[in-house]
Amino acid sequence: MISTVVLPVAGLGTRFLPATKSVPKELLPVVDRPLVQYAVEEAFRAGIRHVVLVSSPVKSALERHLQPADAALVAELEAKGKHDLVAALQSATPPGMTVTVVYQAQALGLGHAVLCARDVLAALPGGEQQTFAVMLPDDFIDAPAGQAGCLADMVALHRDTGAWSLAVEEVPRAQTDKYGVVSLAEGSLRMTAMVEKPKPADAPSNLAVVGRYVLPGAVFAALADVKPGAGGEIQLTDGIAALLASHDIRAHRFAGVRYDCGSKLGYAKANIALALRDADMGPALKAWLGSGVLA
Ligand code: G1P
């Protein structure tokens, strides 16, 4: 059983300035819910009941979003019969989900951010060696209708086979330098190598890691030994790469569509896709898009 997900959210979100001057990028909404909430909901559907937010003290609005709704506001809305608004308010904290916040004091890389969660995991039942998940909220994965989502499938893979996994998708070769890129054993999904942000000419494949990981607790000790890598940062990729010889870590080709909401284009696409599907505004938006007004 996997009980905990680590959400590294301390990054400054400079690609979205000036929007992210005072609003954490993980609070940017896709239609009506912030990115962090989609991640927490996906984790909840995967059976996870504990979120470790690795955050920054300047992003306290993120913690506030994940706190239980203000009781006085809930009572006021209930009294007015606005039950849909109460449900919307309470959806930010799924029932039974615990949130622990730790701070990453310095932006030393994604691997360093995950390492900041080590003590929290160590103090839980199961201890430091337990399997846990990592999600990057700006990789928004829209699951096919009726499916629980990418992380739920990865948790099921671990339950059924004992294997750990990373979500991957094919990217244009010209973009390998934006991702961790994996190599697989011949005819299998087991990973044999992983490299962070290789130049297209050096990339072992065009299979890129997107922000979902189910990892053995052994990654903490590996990360503690990792030296600064790509971009001078402690890379999660390098910690995982150190485990590949001894652990069955697989590439998971997920169902659904991934939107890179760390980029303005991906963020715009996610909003359009979800707005078009929205029962209230979808038909009107579709009609507007087709009306020639944008020509
Ligand atoms: C991080 C990881 C990278 C992964 C990517 C997915 O990079 O380091 O391996 O492919 O997320 O979004 P970042 O986007 O933080 O530069």
CSV table of C-alpha atoms and ligand atoms in Angstrom, one decimal:
chain,number,residue,atom,x,y,z
A,1,MET,CA,0.0,0.0,0.0
A,2,ILE,CA,1.3,3.5,-0.8
A,3,SER,CA,0.1,6.1,1.6
A,4,THR,CA,2.1,9.2,0.8
A,5,VAL,CA,2.7,11.5,-2.1
A,6,VAL,CA,5.4,14.2,-2.1
A,7,LEU,CA,4.5,17.4,-4.0
A,8,PRO,CA,7.5,19.5,-4.7
A,9,VAL,CA,6.1,23.0,-5.1
A,10,ALA,CA,8.8,25.4,-3.9
A,11,GLY,CA,9.8,26.5,-7.4
A,12,LEU,CA,9.4,30.2,-8.3
A,13,GLY,CA,7.4,29.7,-11.5
A,14,THR,CA,9.4,32.4,-13.3
A,15,ARG,CA,7.9,31.3,-16.7
A,16,PHE,CA,4.6,32.7,-15.6
A,17,LEU,CA,5.7,36.1,-14.4
A,18,PRO,CA,4.1,38.5,-13.7
A,19,ALA,CA,1.1,36.2,-12.8
A,20,THR,CA,3.3,34.3,-10.3
A,21,LYS,CA,4.7,37.4,-8.6
A,22,SER,CA,2.4,36.9,-5.7
A,23,VAL,CA,0.3,33.8,-6.8
A,24,PRO,CA,2.1,30.4,-6.6
A,25,LYS,CA,2.0,28.8,-10.1
A,26,GLU,CA,0.4,25.7,-8.6
A,27,LEU,CA,-2.6,27.9,-7.7
A,28,LEU,CA,-3.2,29.0,-11.3
A,29,PRO,CA,-6.6,27.6,-12.2
A,30,VAL,CA,-7.5,25.2,-15.0
A,31,VAL,CA,-11.1,26.4,-15.5
A,32,ASP,CA,-12.2,26.4,-11.9
A,33,ARG,CA,-9.7,24.5,-9.9
A,34,PRO,CA,-6.0,25.2,-9.2
A,35,LEU,CA,-3.3,22.8,-10.5
A,36,VAL,CA,-2.4,21.7,-7.0
A,37,GLN,CA,-6.0,20.5,-6.4
A,38,TYR,CA,-6.0,18.4,-9.5
A,39,ALA,CA,-2.8,16.7,-8.2
A,40,VAL,CA,-4.3,16.1,-4.8
A,41,GLU,CA,-7.5,14.7,-6.3
A,42,GLU,CA,-5.5,12.4,-8.5
A,43,ALA,CA,-3.6,11.2,-5.5
A,44,PHE,CA,-6.8,10.7,-3.6
A,45,ARG,CA,-8.2,8.5,-6.4
A,46,ALA,CA,-5.0,6.5,-6.2
A,47,GLY,CA,-5.8,5.6,-2.5
A,48,ILE,CA,-3.2,8.1,-1.1
A,49,ARG,CA,-4.2,9.9,2.1
A,50,HIS,CA,-1.1,11.9,3.0
A,51,VAL,CA,0.3,14.8,1.1
A,52,VAL,CA,3.8,16.1,1.9
A,53,LEU,CA,4.0,19.6,0.4
A,54,VAL,CA,7.6,20.6,-0.1
A,55,SER,CA,7.0,24.3,-0.3
A,56,SER,CA,8.5,27.7,0.2
A,57,PRO,CA,7.6,30.1,3.0
A,58,VAL,CA,6.7,32.7,0.3
A,59,LYS,CA,4.1,30.4,-1.1
A,60,SER,CA,1.9,30.1,2.0
A,61,ALA,CA,-1.3,30.5,-0.1
A,62,LEU,CA,-0.8,27.0,-1.3
A,63,GLU,CA,-1.0,25.6,2.2
A,64,ARG,CA,-4.1,27.7,2.8
A,65,HIS,CA,-5.8,26.2,-0.3
A,66,LEU,CA,-5.3,22.7,1.1
A,67,GLN,CA,-6.6,23.5,4.6
A,68,PRO,CA,-10.1,22.7,5.6
A,69,ALA,CA,-12.7,25.3,4.5
A,70,ASP,CA,-13.4,28.1,7.0
A,71,ALA,CA,-16.3,26.8,9.2
A,72,ALA,CA,-18.0,30.2,9.4
A,73,LEU,CA,-18.1,30.6,5.6
A,74,VAL,CA,-19.4,27.0,5.3
A,75,ALA,CA,-22.2,27.7,7.8
A,76,GLU,CA,-23.1,31.0,6.0
A,77,LEU,CA,-23.4,29.3,2.6
A,78,GLU,CA,-25.3,26.4,4.1
A,79,ALA,CA,-27.8,28.8,5.7
A,80,LYS,CA,-28.3,30.4,2.3
A,81,GLY,CA,-28.9,27.0,0.7
A,82,LYS,CA,-25.8,27.3,-1.5
A,83,HIS,CA,-24.8,23.6,-1.2
A,84,ASP,CA,-23.0,23.6,-4.5
A,85,LEU,CA,-20.6,26.3,-3.3
A,86,VAL,CA,-20.1,24.4,-0.1
A,87,ALA,CA,-19.1,21.3,-2.1
A,88,ALA,CA,-16.8,23.4,-4.2
A,89,LEU,CA,-15.1,24.9,-1.2
A,90,GLN,CA,-14.7,21.5,0.5
A,91,SER,CA,-13.4,19.8,-2.6
A,92,ALA,CA,-10.0,21.4,-2.0
A,93,THR,CA,-9.4,18.9,0.9
A,94,PRO,CA,-10.7,15.4,0.1
A,95,PRO,CA,-12.1,13.7,3.2
A,96,GLY,CA,-9.4,12.0,5.2
A,97,MET,CA,-6.5,13.6,3.4
A,98,THR,CA,-3.7,14.8,5.7
A,99,VAL,CA,-1.3,17.5,4.6
A,100,THR,CA,2.2,18.0,6.0
A,101,VAL,CA,4.2,21.0,5.0
A,102,VAL,CA,8.0,21.1,4.9
A,103,TYR,CA,10.1,23.9,3.5
A,104,GLN,CA,12.8,23.8,0.9
A,105,ALA,CA,14.9,26.7,2.1
A,106,GLN,CA,17.1,26.8,-1.1
A,107,ALA,CA,16.2,26.0,-4.7
A,108,LEU,CA,18.8,23.3,-5.1
A,109,GLY,CA,16.9,21.1,-7.5
A,110,LEU,CA,14.0,18.6,-7.7
A,111,GLY,CA,16.1,15.8,-6.1
A,112,HIS,CA,16.9,18.1,-3.2
A,113,ALA,CA,13.2,18.9,-2.9
A,114,VAL,CA,12.3,15.3,-2.6
A,115,LEU,CA,15.1,14.8,-0.1
A,116,CYS,CA,13.4,17.5,2.1
A,117,ALA,CA,10.5,15.0,2.6
A,118,ARG,CA,12.8,12.3,4.0
A,119,ASP,CA,12.3,13.0,7.7
A,120,VAL,CA,8.5,13.0,7.3
A,121,LEU,CA,8.5,9.6,5.6
A,122,ALA,CA,11.0,8.2,8.1
A,123,ALA,CA,8.7,9.2,11.0
A,124,LEU,CA,5.6,7.5,9.4
A,125,PRO,CA,4.6,3.8,9.9
A,126,GLY,CA,6.6,2.0,7.2
A,127,GLY,CA,9.6,4.3,7.8
A,128,GLU,CA,12.1,5.7,5.3
A,129,GLN,CA,12.2,2.5,3.2
A,130,GLN,CA,8.5,2.6,2.2
A,131,THR,CA,7.4,3.1,-1.3
A,132,PHE,CA,6.0,6.6,-2.0
A,133,ALA,CA,4.8,8.7,-4.8
A,134,VAL,CA,5.9,12.0,-6.3
A,135,MET,CA,3.8,14.3,-8.4
A,136,LEU,CA,4.7,17.5,-10.2
A,137,PRO,CA,1.4,19.5,-10.3
A,138,ASP,CA,2.3,21.4,-13.4
A,139,ASP,CA,2.2,18.2,-15.4
A,140,PHE,CA,-1.5,18.0,-15.5
A,141,ILE,CA,-2.7,14.6,-16.7
A,142,ASP,CA,-6.3,14.5,-17.9
A,143,ALA,CA,-7.5,10.8,-17.5
A,144,PRO,CA,-9.9,9.2,-20.0
A,145,ALA,CA,-13.5,9.5,-18.8
A,146,GLY,CA,-14.3,7.0,-16.0
A,147,GLN,CA,-10.7,6.2,-15.2
A,148,ALA,CA,-9.0,7.0,-11.9
A,149,GLY,CA,-5.9,8.4,-13.5
A,150,CYS,CA,-2.2,7.9,-14.1
A,151,LEU,CA,-1.1,7.7,-10.5
A,152,ALA,CA,-3.8,5.1,-9.6
A,153,ASP,CA,-2.5,2.9,-12.5
A,154,MET,CA,1.1,3.2,-11.2
A,155,VAL,CA,0.0,2.4,-7.7
A,156,ALA,CA,-1.9,-0.7,-9.0
A,157,LEU,CA,1.3,-1.7,-10.9
A,158,HIS,CA,3.2,-1.6,-7.7
A,159,ARG,CA,0.6,-3.6,-5.8
A,160,ASP,CA,0.4,-6.3,-8.5
A,161,THR,CA,4.0,-6.7,-9.5
A,162,GLY,CA,6.2,-4.9,-6.8
A,163,ALA,CA,7.7,-2.8,-9.6
A,164,TRP,CA,8.2,1.0,-9.2
A,165,SER,CA,7.5,3.3,-12.1
A,166,LEU,CA,7.8,6.7,-13.8
A,167,ALA,CA,5.2,8.0,-16.2
A,168,VAL,CA,6.7,8.6,-19.6
A,169,GLU,CA,5.6,9.8,-23.0
A,170,GLU,CA,7.3,10.3,-26.4
A,171,VAL,CA,8.3,13.8,-27.1
A,172,PRO,CA,9.8,15.3,-30.3
A,173,ARG,CA,13.6,14.6,-30.2
A,174,ALA,CA,14.3,18.4,-30.4
A,175,GLN,CA,12.7,18.7,-26.9
A,176,THR,CA,14.7,16.0,-25.0
A,177,ASP,CA,16.7,18.8,-23.3
A,178,LYS,CA,13.5,19.8,-21.3
A,179,TYR,CA,13.1,16.3,-19.7
A,180,GLY,CA,14.5,13.3,-17.9
A,181,VAL,CA,14.9,10.8,-20.7
A,182,VAL,CA,14.9,7.0,-20.2
A,183,SER,CA,16.4,3.9,-21.9
A,184,LEU,CA,14.5,0.6,-21.6
A,185,ALA,CA,15.7,-3.0,-21.7
A,186,GLU,CA,15.1,-4.7,-25.1
A,187,GLY,CA,11.5,-5.8,-25.4
A,188,SER,CA,10.5,-4.6,-21.9
A,189,LEU,CA,9.5,-1.6,-19.9
A,190,ARG,CA,12.2,-2.0,-17.3
A,191,MET,CA,14.4,1.1,-17.3
A,192,THR,CA,18.1,0.6,-17.7
A,193,ALA,CA,19.3,4.2,-17.8
A,194,MET,CA,18.0,7.7,-17.2
A,195,VAL,CA,19.6,11.0,-18.0
A,196,GLU,CA,18.4,14.5,-17.2
A,197,LYS,CA,17.9,17.0,-20.0
A,198,PRO,CA,20.2,15.5,-22.6
A,199,LYS,CA,20.8,17.4,-25.9
A,200,PRO,CA,18.9,15.8,-28.7
A,201,ALA,CA,22.1,14.3,-30.2
A,202,ASP,CA,23.0,12.6,-26.9
A,203,ALA,CA,19.5,11.5,-25.8
A,204,PRO,CA,19.2,7.7,-25.4
A,205,SER,CA,15.6,7.8,-26.7
A,206,ASN,CA,12.7,10.3,-27.1
A,207,LEU,CA,10.9,8.7,-24.1
A,208,ALA,CA,10.5,11.5,-21.6
A,209,VAL,CA,9.6,11.4,-17.9
A,210,VAL,CA,6.5,13.4,-17.0
A,211,GLY,CA,5.6,14.3,-13.4
A,212,ARG,CA,4.5,11.0,-11.8
A,213,TYR,CA,6.8,8.7,-9.9
A,214,VAL,CA,6.3,5.7,-7.6
A,215,LEU,CA,9.6,5.3,-5.9
A,216,PRO,CA,11.4,3.0,-3.4
A,217,GLY,CA,12.4,4.7,-0.2
A,218,ALA,CA,16.0,3.8,-1.1
A,219,VAL,CA,15.9,6.8,-3.3
A,220,PHE,CA,16.5,9.0,-0.3
A,221,ALA,CA,19.9,7.5,0.5
A,222,ALA,CA,20.8,7.7,-3.2
A,223,LEU,CA,19.8,11.4,-3.4
A,224,ALA,CA,21.9,12.2,-0.3
A,225,ASP,CA,24.9,10.9,-2.3
A,226,VAL,CA,24.1,12.6,-5.6
A,227,LYS,CA,26.3,15.4,-6.7
A,228,PRO,CA,24.9,18.5,-8.6
A,229,GLY,CA,24.1,17.5,-12.1
A,230,ALA,CA,22.2,19.1,-15.0
A,231,GLY,CA,21.9,22.9,-14.4
A,232,GLY,CA,24.1,22.6,-11.3
A,233,GLU,CA,21.1,21.1,-9.4
A,234,ILE,CA,20.5,17.9,-7.3
A,235,GLN,CA,18.5,16.0,-9.8
A,236,LEU,CA,15.8,13.4,-8.9
A,237,THR,CA,16.8,11.7,-12.2
A,238,ASP,CA,20.3,11.0,-10.9
A,239,GLY,CA,19.0,9.5,-7.6
A,240,ILE,CA,16.7,7.2,-9.5
A,241,ALA,CA,19.4,6.3,-12.0
A,242,ALA,CA,21.6,5.1,-9.2
A,243,LEU,CA,18.9,2.5,-8.3
A,244,LEU,CA,18.2,1.0,-11.7
A,245,ALA,CA,20.6,-1.9,-11.4
A,246,SER,CA,19.1,-3.0,-8.1
A,247,HIS,CA,15.5,-2.1,-8.5
A,248,ASP,CA,12.8,-3.0,-11.0
A,249,ILE,CA,11.7,0.5,-12.0
A,250,ARG,CA,9.6,0.7,-15.1
A,251,ALA,CA,8.4,3.2,-17.6
A,252,HIS,CA,4.6,3.6,-17.4
A,253,ARG,CA,2.9,4.8,-20.7
A,254,PHE,CA,-0.1,6.4,-19.2
A,255,ALA,CA,-3.7,6.7,-20.6
A,256,GLY,CA,-5.0,10.2,-21.2
A,257,VAL,CA,-3.5,13.5,-22.2
A,258,ARG,CA,-0.8,15.4,-20.4
A,259,TYR,CA,-0.7,19.1,-20.5
A,260,ASP,CA,2.5,20.9,-19.7
A,261,CYS,CA,1.0,23.6,-17.5
A,262,GLY,CA,4.5,24.8,-16.7
A,263,SER,CA,4.4,26.4,-20.1
A,264,LYS,CA,1.9,29.0,-21.3
A,265,LEU,CA,0.9,27.0,-24.4
A,266,GLY,CA,0.3,23.8,-22.4
A,267,TYR,CA,-1.7,25.8,-19.8
A,268,ALA,CA,-3.8,27.5,-22.5
A,269,LYS,CA,-4.5,24.1,-24.1
A,270,ALA,CA,-5.6,22.6,-20.7
A,271,ASN,CA,-8.0,25.4,-20.1
A,272,ILE,CA,-9.5,25.1,-23.6
A,273,ALA,CA,-9.8,21.3,-23.5
A,274,LEU,CA,-11.5,21.3,-20.1
A,275,ALA,CA,-13.7,24.3,-20.7
A,276,LEU,CA,-15.0,22.7,-24.0
A,277,ARG,CA,-15.9,19.6,-22.0
A,278,ASP,CA,-17.6,21.6,-19.2
A,279,ALA,CA,-21.4,21.0,-19.3
A,280,ASP,CA,-22.3,24.6,-18.5
A,281,MET,CA,-20.0,26.6,-20.8
A,282,GLY,CA,-18.7,24.0,-23.3
A,283,PRO,CA,-21.4,24.3,-25.9
A,284,ALA,CA,-21.4,28.1,-25.8
A,285,LEU,CA,-17.5,28.2,-26.0
A,286,LYS,CA,-17.5,25.8,-28.9
A,287,ALA,CA,-20.1,28.0,-30.8
A,288,TRP,CA,-18.0,31.1,-30.0
A,289,LEU,CA,-14.8,29.5,-31.3
A,290,GLY,CA,-16.5,28.5,-34.5
A,291,SER,CA,-18.3,31.8,-35.0
A,292,GLY,CA,-15.5,33.5,-36.8
A,293,VAL,CA,-14.9,36.1,-34.1
A,294,LEU,CA,-11.3,34.9,-33.8
A,295,ALA,CA,-10.6,35.0,-37.5
B,1,G1P,C1,11.5,17.9,-14.0
B,1,G1P,C2,12.4,16.6,-14.0
B,1,G1P,C3,12.5,16.0,-15.4
B,1,G1P,C4,11.1,15.7,-15.9
B,1,G1P,C5,10.2,16.9,-15.8
B,1,G1P,C6,8.8,16.6,-16.2
B,1,G1P,O1,12.1,18.9,-14.8
B,1,G1P,O2,13.7,17.0,-13.6
B,1,G1P,O3,13.3,14.8,-15.3
B,1,G1P,O4,11.1,15.1,-17.2
B,1,G1P,O5,10.2,17.6,-14.6
B,1,G1P,O6,8.0,17.7,-16.2
B,1,G1P,P1,11.7,20.4,-14.8
B,1,G1P,O7,10.4,20.5,-15.6
B,1,G1P,O8,11.4,20.7,-13.3
B,1,G1P,O9,12.8,21.2,-15.3
